[in-house]
mmCIF file of C-alpha atoms and ligand atoms in Angstrom:
data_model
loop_
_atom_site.group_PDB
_atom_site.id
_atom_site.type_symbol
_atom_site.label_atom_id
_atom_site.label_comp_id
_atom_site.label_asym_id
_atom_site.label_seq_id
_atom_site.Cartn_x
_atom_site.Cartn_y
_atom_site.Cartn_z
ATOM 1 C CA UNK A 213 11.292 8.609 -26.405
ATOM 2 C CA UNK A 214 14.363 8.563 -24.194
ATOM 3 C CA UNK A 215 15.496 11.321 -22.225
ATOM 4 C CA UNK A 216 19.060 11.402 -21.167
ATOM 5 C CA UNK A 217 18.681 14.066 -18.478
ATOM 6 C CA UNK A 218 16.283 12.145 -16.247
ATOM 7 C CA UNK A 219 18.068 11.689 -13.097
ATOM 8 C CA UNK A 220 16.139 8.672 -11.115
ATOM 9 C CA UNK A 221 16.454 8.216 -7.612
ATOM 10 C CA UNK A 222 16.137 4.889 -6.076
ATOM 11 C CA UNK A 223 14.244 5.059 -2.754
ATOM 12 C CA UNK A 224 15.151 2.559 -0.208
ATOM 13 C CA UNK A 225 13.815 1.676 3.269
ATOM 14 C CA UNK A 226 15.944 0.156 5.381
ATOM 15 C CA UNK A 227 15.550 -1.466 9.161
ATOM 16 C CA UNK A 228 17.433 -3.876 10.354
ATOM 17 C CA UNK A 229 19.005 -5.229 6.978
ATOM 18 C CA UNK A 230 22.399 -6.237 7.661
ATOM 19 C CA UNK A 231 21.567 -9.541 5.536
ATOM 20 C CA UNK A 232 20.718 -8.198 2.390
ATOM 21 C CA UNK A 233 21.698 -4.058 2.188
ATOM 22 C CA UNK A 234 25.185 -4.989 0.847
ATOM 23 C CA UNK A 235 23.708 -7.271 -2.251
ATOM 24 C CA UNK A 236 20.844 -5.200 -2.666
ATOM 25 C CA UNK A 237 23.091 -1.962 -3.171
ATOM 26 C CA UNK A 238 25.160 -3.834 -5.647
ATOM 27 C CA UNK A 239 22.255 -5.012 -7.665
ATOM 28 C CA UNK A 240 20.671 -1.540 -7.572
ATOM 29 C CA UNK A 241 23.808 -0.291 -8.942
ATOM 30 C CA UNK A 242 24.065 -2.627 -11.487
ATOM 31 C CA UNK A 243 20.347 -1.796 -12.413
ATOM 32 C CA UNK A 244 21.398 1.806 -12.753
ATOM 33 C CA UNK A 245 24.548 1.272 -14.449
ATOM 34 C CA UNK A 246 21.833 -0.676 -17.387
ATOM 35 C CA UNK A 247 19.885 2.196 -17.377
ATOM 36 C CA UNK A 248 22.663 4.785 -17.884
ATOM 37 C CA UNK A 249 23.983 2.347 -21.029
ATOM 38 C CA UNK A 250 20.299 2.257 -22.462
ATOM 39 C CA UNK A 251 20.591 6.424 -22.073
ATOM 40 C CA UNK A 252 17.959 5.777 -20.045
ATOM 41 C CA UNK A 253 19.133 7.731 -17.130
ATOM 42 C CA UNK A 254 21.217 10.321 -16.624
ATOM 43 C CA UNK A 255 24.427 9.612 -14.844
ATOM 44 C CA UNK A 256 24.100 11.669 -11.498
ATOM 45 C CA UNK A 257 21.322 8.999 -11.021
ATOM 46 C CA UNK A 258 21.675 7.623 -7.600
ATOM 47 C CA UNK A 259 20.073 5.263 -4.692
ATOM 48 C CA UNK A 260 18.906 7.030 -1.270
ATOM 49 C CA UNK A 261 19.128 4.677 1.355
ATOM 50 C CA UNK A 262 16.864 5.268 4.761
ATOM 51 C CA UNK A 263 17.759 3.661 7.466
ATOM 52 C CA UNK A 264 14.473 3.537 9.981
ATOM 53 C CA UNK A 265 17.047 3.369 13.360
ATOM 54 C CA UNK A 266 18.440 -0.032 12.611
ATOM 55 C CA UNK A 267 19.918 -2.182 15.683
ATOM 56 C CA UNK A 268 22.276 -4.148 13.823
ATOM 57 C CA UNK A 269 25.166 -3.104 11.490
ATOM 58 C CA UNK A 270 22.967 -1.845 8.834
ATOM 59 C CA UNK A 271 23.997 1.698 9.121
ATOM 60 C CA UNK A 272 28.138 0.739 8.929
ATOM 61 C CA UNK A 273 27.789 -1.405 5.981
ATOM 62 C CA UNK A 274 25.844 1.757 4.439
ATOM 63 C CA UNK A 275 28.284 4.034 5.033
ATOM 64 C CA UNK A 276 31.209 1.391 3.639
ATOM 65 C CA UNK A 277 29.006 1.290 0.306
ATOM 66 C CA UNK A 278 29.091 5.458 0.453
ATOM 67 C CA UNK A 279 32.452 6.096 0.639
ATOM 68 C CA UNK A 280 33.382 3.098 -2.254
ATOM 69 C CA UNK A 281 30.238 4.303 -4.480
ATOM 70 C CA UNK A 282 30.568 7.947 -3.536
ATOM 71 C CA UNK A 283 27.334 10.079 -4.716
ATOM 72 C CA UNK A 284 25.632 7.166 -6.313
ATOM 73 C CA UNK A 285 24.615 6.157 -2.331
ATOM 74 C CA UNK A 286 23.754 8.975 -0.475
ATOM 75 C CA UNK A 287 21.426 7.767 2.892
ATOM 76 C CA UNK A 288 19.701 8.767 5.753
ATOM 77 C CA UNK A 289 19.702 7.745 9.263
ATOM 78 C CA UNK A 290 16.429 8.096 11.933
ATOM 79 C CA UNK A 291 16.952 8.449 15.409
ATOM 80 C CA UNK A 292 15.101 5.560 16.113
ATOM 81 C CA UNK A 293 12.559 2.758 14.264
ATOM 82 C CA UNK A 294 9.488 5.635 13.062
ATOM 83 C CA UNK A 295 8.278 2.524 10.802
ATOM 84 C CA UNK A 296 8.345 1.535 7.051
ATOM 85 C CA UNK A 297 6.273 4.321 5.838
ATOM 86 C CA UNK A 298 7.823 7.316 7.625
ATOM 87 C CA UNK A 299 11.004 5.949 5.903
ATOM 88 C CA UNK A 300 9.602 6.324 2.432
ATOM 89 C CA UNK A 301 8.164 9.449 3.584
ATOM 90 C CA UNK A 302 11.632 10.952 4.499
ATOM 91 C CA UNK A 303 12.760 9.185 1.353
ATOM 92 C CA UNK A 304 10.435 11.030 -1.145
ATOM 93 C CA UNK A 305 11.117 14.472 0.620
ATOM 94 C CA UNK A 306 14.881 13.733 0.781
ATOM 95 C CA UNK A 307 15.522 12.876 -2.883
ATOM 96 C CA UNK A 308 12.547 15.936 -3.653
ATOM 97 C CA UNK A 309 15.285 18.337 -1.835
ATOM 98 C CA UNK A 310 18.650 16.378 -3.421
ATOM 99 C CA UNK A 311 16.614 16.892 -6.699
ATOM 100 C CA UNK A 312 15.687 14.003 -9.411
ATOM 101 C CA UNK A 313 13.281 13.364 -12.069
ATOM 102 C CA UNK A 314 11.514 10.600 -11.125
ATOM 103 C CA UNK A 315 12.158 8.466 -7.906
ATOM 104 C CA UNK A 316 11.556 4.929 -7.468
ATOM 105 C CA UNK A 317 11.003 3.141 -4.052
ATOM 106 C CA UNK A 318 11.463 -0.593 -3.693
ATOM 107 C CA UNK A 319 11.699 -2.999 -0.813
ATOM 108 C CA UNK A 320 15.557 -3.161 1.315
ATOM 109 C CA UNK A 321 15.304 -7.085 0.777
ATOM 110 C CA UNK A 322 14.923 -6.768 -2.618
ATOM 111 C CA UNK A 323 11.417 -8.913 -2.887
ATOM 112 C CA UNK A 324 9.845 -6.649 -5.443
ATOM 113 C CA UNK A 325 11.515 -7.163 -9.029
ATOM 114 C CA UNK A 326 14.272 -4.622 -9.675
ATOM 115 C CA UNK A 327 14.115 -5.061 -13.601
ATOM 116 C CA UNK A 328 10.407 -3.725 -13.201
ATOM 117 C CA UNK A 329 12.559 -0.975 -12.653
ATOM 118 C CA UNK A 330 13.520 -0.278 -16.541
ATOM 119 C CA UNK A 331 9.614 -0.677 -17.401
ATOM 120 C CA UNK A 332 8.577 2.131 -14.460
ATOM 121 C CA UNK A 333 11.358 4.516 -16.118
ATOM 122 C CA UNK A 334 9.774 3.969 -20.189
ATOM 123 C CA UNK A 335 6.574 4.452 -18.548
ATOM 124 C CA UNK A 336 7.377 7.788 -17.201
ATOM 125 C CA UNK A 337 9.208 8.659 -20.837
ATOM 126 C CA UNK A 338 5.767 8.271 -21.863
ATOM 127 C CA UNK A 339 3.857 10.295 -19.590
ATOM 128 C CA UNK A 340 3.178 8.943 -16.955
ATOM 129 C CA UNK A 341 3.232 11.054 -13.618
ATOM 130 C CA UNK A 342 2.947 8.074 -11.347
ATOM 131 C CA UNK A 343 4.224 4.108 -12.205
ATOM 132 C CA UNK A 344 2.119 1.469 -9.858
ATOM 133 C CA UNK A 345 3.653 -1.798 -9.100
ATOM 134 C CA UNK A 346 0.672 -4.194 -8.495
ATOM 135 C CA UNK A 347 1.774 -7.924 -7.164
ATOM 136 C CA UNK A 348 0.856 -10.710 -9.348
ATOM 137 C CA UNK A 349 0.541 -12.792 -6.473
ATOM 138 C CA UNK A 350 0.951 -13.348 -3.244
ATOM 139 C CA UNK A 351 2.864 -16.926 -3.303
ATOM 140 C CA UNK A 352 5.423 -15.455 -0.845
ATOM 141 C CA UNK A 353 3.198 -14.495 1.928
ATOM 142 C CA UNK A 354 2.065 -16.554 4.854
ATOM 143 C CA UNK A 355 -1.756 -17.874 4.875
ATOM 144 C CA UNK A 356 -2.185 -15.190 7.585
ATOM 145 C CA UNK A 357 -0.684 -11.909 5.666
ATOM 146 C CA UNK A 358 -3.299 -13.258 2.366
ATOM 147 C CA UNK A 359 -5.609 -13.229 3.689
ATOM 148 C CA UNK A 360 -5.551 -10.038 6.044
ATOM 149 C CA UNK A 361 -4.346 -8.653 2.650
ATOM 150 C CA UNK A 362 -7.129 -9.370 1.170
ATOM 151 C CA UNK A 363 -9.484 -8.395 3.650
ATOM 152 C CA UNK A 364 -7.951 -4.865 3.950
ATOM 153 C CA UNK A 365 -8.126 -3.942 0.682
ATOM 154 C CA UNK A 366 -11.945 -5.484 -0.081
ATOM 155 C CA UNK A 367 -12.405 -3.071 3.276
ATOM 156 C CA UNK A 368 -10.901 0.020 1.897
ATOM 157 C CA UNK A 369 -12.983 -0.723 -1.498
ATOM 158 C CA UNK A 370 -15.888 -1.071 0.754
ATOM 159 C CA UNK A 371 -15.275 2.114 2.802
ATOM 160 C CA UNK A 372 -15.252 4.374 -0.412
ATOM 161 C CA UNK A 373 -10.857 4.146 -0.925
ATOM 162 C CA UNK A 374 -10.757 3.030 -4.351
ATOM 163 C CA UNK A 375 -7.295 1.732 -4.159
ATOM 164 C CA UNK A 376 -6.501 -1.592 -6.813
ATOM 165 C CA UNK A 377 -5.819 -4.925 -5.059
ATOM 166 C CA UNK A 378 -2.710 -5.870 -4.267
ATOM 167 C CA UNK A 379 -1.039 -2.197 -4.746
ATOM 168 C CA UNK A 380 2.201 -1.816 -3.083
ATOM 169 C CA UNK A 381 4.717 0.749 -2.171
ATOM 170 C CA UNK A 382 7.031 -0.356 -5.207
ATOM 171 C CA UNK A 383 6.355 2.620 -7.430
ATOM 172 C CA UNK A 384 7.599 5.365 -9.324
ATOM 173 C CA UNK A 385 6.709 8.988 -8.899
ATOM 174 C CA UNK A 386 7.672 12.177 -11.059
ATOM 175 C CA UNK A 387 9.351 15.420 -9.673
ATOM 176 C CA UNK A 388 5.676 16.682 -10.417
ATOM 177 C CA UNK A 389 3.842 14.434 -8.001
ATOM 178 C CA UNK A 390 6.665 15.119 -5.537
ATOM 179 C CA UNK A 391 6.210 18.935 -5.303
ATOM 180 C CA UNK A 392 2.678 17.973 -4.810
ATOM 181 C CA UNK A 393 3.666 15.599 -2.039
ATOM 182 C CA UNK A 394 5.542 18.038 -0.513
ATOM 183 C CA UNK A 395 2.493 20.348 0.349
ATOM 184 C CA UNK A 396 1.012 17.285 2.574
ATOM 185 C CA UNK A 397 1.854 18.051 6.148
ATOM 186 C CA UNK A 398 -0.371 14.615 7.748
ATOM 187 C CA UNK A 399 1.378 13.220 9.987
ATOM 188 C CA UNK A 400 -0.496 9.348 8.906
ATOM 189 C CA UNK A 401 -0.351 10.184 5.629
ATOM 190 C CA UNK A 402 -0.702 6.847 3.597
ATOM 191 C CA UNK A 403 1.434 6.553 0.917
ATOM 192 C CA UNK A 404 -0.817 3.876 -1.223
ATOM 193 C CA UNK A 405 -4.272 5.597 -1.000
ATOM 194 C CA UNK A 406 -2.755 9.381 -1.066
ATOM 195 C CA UNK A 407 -0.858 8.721 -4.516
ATOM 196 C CA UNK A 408 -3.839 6.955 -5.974
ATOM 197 C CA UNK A 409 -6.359 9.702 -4.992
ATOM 198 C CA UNK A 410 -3.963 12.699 -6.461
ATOM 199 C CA UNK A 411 -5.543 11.719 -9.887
ATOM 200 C CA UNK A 412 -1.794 12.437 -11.938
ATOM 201 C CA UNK A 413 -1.587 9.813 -15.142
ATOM 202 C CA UNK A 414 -0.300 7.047 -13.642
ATOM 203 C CA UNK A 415 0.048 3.138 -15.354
ATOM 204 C CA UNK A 416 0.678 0.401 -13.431
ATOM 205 C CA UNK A 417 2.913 -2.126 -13.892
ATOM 206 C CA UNK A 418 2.444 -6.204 -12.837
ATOM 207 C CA UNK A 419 5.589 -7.393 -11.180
ATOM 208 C CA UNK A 420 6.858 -11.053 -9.597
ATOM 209 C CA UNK A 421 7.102 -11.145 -5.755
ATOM 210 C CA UNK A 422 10.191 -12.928 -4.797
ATOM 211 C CA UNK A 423 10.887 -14.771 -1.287
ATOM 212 C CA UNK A 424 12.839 -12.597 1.016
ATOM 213 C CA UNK A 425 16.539 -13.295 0.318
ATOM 214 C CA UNK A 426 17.676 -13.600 3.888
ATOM 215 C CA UNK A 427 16.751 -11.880 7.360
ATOM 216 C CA UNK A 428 13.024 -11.962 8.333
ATOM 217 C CA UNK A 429 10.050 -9.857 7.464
ATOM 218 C CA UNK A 430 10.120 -6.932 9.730
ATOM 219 C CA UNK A 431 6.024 -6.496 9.904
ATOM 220 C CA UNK A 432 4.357 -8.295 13.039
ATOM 221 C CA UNK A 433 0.712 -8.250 13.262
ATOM 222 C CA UNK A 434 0.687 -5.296 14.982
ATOM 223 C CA UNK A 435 3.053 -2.264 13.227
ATOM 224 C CA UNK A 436 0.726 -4.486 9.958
ATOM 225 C CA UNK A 437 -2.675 -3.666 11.827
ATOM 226 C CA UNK A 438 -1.560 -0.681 12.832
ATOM 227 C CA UNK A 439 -0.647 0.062 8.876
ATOM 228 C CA UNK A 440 -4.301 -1.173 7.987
ATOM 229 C CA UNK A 441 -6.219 1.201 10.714
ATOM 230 C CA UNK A 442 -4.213 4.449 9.393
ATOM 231 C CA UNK A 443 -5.156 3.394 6.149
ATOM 232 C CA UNK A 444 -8.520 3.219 6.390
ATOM 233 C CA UNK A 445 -9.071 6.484 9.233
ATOM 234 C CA UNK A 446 -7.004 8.457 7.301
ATOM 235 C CA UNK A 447 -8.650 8.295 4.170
ATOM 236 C CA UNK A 448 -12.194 7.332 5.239
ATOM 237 C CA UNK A 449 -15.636 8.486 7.208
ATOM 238 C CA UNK A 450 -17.335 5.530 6.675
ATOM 239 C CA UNK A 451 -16.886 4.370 9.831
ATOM 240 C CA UNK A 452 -18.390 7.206 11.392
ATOM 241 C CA UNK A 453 -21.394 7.114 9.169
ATOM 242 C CA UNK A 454 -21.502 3.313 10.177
ATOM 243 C CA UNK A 455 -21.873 4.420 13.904
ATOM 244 C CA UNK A 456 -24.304 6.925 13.309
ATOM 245 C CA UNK A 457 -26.666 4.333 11.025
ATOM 246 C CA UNK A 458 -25.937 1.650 14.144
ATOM 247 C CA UNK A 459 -27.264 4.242 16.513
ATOM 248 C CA UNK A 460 -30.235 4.782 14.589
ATOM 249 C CA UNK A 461 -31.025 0.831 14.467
ATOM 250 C CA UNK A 462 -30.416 0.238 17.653
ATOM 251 C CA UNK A 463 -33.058 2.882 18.969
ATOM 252 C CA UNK A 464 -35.585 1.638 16.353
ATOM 253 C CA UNK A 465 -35.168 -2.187 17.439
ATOM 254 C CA UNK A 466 -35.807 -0.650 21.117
ATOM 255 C CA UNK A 467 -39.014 0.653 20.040
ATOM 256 C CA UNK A 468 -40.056 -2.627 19.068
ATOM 257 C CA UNK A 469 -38.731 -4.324 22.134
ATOM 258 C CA UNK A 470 -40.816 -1.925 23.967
ATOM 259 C CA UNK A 471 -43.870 -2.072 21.709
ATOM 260 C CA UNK A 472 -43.734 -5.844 22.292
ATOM 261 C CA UNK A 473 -43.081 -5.952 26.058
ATOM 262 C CA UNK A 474 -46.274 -3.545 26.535
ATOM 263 C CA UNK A 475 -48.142 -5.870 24.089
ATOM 264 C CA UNK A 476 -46.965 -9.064 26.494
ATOM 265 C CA UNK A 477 -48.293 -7.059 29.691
ATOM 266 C CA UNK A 478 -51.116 -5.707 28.751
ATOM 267 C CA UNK A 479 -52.814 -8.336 26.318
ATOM 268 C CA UNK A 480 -51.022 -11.416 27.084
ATOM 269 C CA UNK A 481 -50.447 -10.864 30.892
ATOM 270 C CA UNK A 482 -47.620 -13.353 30.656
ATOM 271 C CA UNK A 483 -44.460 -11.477 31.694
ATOM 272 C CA UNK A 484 -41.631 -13.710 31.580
ATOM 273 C CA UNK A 485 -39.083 -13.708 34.463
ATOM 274 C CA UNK A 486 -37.364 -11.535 32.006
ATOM 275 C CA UNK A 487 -34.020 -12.141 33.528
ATOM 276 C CA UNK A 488 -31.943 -13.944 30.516
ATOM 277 C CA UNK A 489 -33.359 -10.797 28.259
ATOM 278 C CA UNK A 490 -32.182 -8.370 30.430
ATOM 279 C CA UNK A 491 -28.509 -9.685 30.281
ATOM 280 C CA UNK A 492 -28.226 -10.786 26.976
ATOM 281 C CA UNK A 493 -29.544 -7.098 25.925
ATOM 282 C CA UNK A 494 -27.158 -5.538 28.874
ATOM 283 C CA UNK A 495 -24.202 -7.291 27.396
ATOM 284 C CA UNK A 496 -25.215 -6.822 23.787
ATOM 285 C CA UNK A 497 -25.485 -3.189 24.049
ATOM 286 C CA UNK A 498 -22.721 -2.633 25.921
ATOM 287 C CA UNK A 499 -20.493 -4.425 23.411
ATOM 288 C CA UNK A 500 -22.283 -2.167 21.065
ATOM 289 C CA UNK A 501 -21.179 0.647 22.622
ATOM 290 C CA UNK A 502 -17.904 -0.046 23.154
ATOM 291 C CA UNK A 503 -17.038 -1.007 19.613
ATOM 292 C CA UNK A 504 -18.709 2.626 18.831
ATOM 293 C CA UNK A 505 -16.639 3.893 21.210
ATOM 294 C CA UNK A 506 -13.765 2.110 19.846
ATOM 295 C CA UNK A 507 -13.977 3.801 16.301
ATOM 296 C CA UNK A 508 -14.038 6.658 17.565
ATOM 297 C CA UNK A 509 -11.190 6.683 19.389
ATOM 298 C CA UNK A 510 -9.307 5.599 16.278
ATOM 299 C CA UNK A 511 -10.794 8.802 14.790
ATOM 300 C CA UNK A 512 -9.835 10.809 17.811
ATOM 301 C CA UNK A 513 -6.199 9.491 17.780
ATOM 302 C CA UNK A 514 -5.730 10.995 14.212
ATOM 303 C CA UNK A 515 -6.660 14.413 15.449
ATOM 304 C CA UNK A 516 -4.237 14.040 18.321
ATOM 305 C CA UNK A 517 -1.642 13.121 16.270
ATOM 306 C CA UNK A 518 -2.066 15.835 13.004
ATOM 307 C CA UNK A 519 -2.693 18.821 15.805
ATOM 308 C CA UNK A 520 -0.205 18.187 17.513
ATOM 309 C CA UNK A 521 1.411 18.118 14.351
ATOM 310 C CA UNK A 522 5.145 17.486 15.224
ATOM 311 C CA UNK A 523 8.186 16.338 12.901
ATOM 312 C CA UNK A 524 7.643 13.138 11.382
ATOM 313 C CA UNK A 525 10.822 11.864 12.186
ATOM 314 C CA UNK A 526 14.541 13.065 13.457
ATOM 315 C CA UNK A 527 17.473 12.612 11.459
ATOM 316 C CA UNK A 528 20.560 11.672 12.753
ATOM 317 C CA UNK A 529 22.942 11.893 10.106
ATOM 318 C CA UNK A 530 23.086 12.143 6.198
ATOM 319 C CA UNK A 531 25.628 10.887 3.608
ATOM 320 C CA UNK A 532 25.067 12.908 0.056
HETATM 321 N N1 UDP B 299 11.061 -1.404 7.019
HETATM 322 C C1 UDP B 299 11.364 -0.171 7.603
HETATM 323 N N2 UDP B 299 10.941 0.068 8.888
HETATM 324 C C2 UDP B 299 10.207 -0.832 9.599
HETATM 325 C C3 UDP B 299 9.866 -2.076 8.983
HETATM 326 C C4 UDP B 299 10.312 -2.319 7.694
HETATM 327 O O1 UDP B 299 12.020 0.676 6.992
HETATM 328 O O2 UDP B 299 9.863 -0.547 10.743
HETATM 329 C C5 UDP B 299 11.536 -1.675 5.655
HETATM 330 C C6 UDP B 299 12.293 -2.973 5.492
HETATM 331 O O3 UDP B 299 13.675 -2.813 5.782
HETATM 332 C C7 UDP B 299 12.051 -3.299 4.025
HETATM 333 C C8 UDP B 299 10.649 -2.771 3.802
HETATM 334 O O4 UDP B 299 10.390 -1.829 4.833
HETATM 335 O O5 UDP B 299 12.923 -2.584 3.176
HETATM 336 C C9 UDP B 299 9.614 -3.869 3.800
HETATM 337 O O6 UDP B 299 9.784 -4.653 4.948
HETATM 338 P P1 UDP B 299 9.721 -6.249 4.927
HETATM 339 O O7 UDP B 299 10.439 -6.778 3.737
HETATM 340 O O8 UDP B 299 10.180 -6.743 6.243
HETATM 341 O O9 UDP B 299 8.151 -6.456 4.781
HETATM 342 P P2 UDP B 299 7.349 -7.586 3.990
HETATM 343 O O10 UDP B 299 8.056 -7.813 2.689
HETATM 344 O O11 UDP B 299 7.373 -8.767 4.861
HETATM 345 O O12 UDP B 299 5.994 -6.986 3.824
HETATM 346 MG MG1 MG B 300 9.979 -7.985 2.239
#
């Protein structure tokens, strides 16, 4: 069935993208333009840049491509670098308040395969609340990112998050899962897991990862580990329940260590110097505890954050 009134918004995160935002706008364009043709789209269809408090020109060149496209690239600026998911966030809720159909979000370097695009748009003509882009393969990533990639999401599967392998934030979402979105005040809210769990109809879609056009990845190892914790402590217990069955182990197996050190004294009157036990349990439980401890705190720093429960981000300016 196609719908000529479904206005799409194209979601797109941008730090630091002086490289590619120019060619990446075009080509969006031009993806939109096929669209409208097909009567795909409606024509007030449009792409809604974010840019996450870029250093470099990024911001200039967007606001060259607003004033030669006009409506068709409205954007956002942050105050500062809040991090590729706060961008989508402020994305979603921006084109949720400009008003659209369905919205799309896709990577500023263009890695992700804008003619999935067309696919994600027939498969919300045919019901579908929520379109999944799931990565064929990871060819383009480094031997490091597969395999913490992998890791994470056998983790979250682990941990109770049923989220598919290789899921990514290339996806479509109707005006229907946005007003749900909406209603989500988390501060970590993580976009992969929280769309999954919502339980709307949603298909997914297998797309092509393509090497980065130009620039570098913006991810490190940390803003990707950080990524990974939220992940899992916002959407899972497990950990706790982990500590608790560790604490209940650990005081068994000392029952036996004592049952056995009585037996030694007592029976075999052959008490070893005891010295190289004594440090090797010292250290062992104190590692113990402080990886305990450790989990916890990751636990504790989601509280601090959601109660203290401040803006997710600032906005500087906004081109519409
Ligand atoms: N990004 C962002 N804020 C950040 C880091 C990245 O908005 O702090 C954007 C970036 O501009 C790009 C997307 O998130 O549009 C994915 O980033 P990148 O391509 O560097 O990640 P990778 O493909 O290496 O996972
Ligand atoms: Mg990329």
């Amino acid at each position: 069935m196609l719908n000529k009134k479904t206005r799409l918004a194209i979601i797109v995160p941008c730090f630091n993208e002086e490289l590619v935002i120019k060619s990446t706008i075009e080509t969006l364009i031009e993806v939109l333009d096929k669209l409208i043709f097909k009567d795909k789209i409606s024509k007030d269809s449009y792409i809604y840049l974010v840019d996450d408090g870029s250093k470099d020109n990024t911001w200039s060149i967007i606001e060259e491509l607003h004033s030669s496209y006009g409506k068709r690239v409205k954007a956002l600026k942050f105050v500062r670098n809040y991090g590729n998911q706060k961008a989508l966030i402020a994305g979603l809720l921006g084109v949720k308040d400009i008003g659209c159909d369905c919205a799309v979000s896709i990577d500023a370097d263009l890695q992700q395969d804008e003619n999935a695009i067309e696919t994600f748009v027939d498969e919300y003509h045919k019901g579908a609340e929520i379109v999944s882009g799931i990565r064929n393969d990871r060819k383009t990533d480094t031997l490091f990112k597969k395999f913490t990639a992998i890791c994470f999401y056998k983790l979250m599967n682990l941990l109770g998050v049923k989220i598919p392998q290789n899921h990514s934030d290339f996806r479509l979402v109707s005006s229907k899962a946005l007003e749900i979105f909406e209603k989500y005040h988390e501060e970590g809210l993580f976009l992969r897991g929280f769309f999954h769990e919502l339980g709307l109809k949603t298909s997914y879609v297998h797309f092509d990862v393509k090497p980065r056009m130009a620039g570098k990845s913006k991810f490190n190892f940390f803003s990707l580990t950080s990524l990974a914790l939220n992940g899992i402590t916002a959407f899972s217990i497990v950990p706790l329940r982990i500590i608790a069955a560790i604490g209940v182990l650990t005081v068994l197996g000392s029952f036996l260590l004592a049952l056995e050190v009585i037996f030694e004294k007592y029976f075999l009157h052959d008490m070893p110097s005891g010295w190289a036990t004594l440090v090797v349990l010292l250290a062992f439980f104190g590692g113990v505890q402080i990886f305990c401890l450790g989990i916890i705190g990751e636990y504790i720093g989601q509280i601090f954050n959601e109660v203290k429960a401040r803006p997710r981000y600032i906005k500087e300016t906004e081109l519409t």
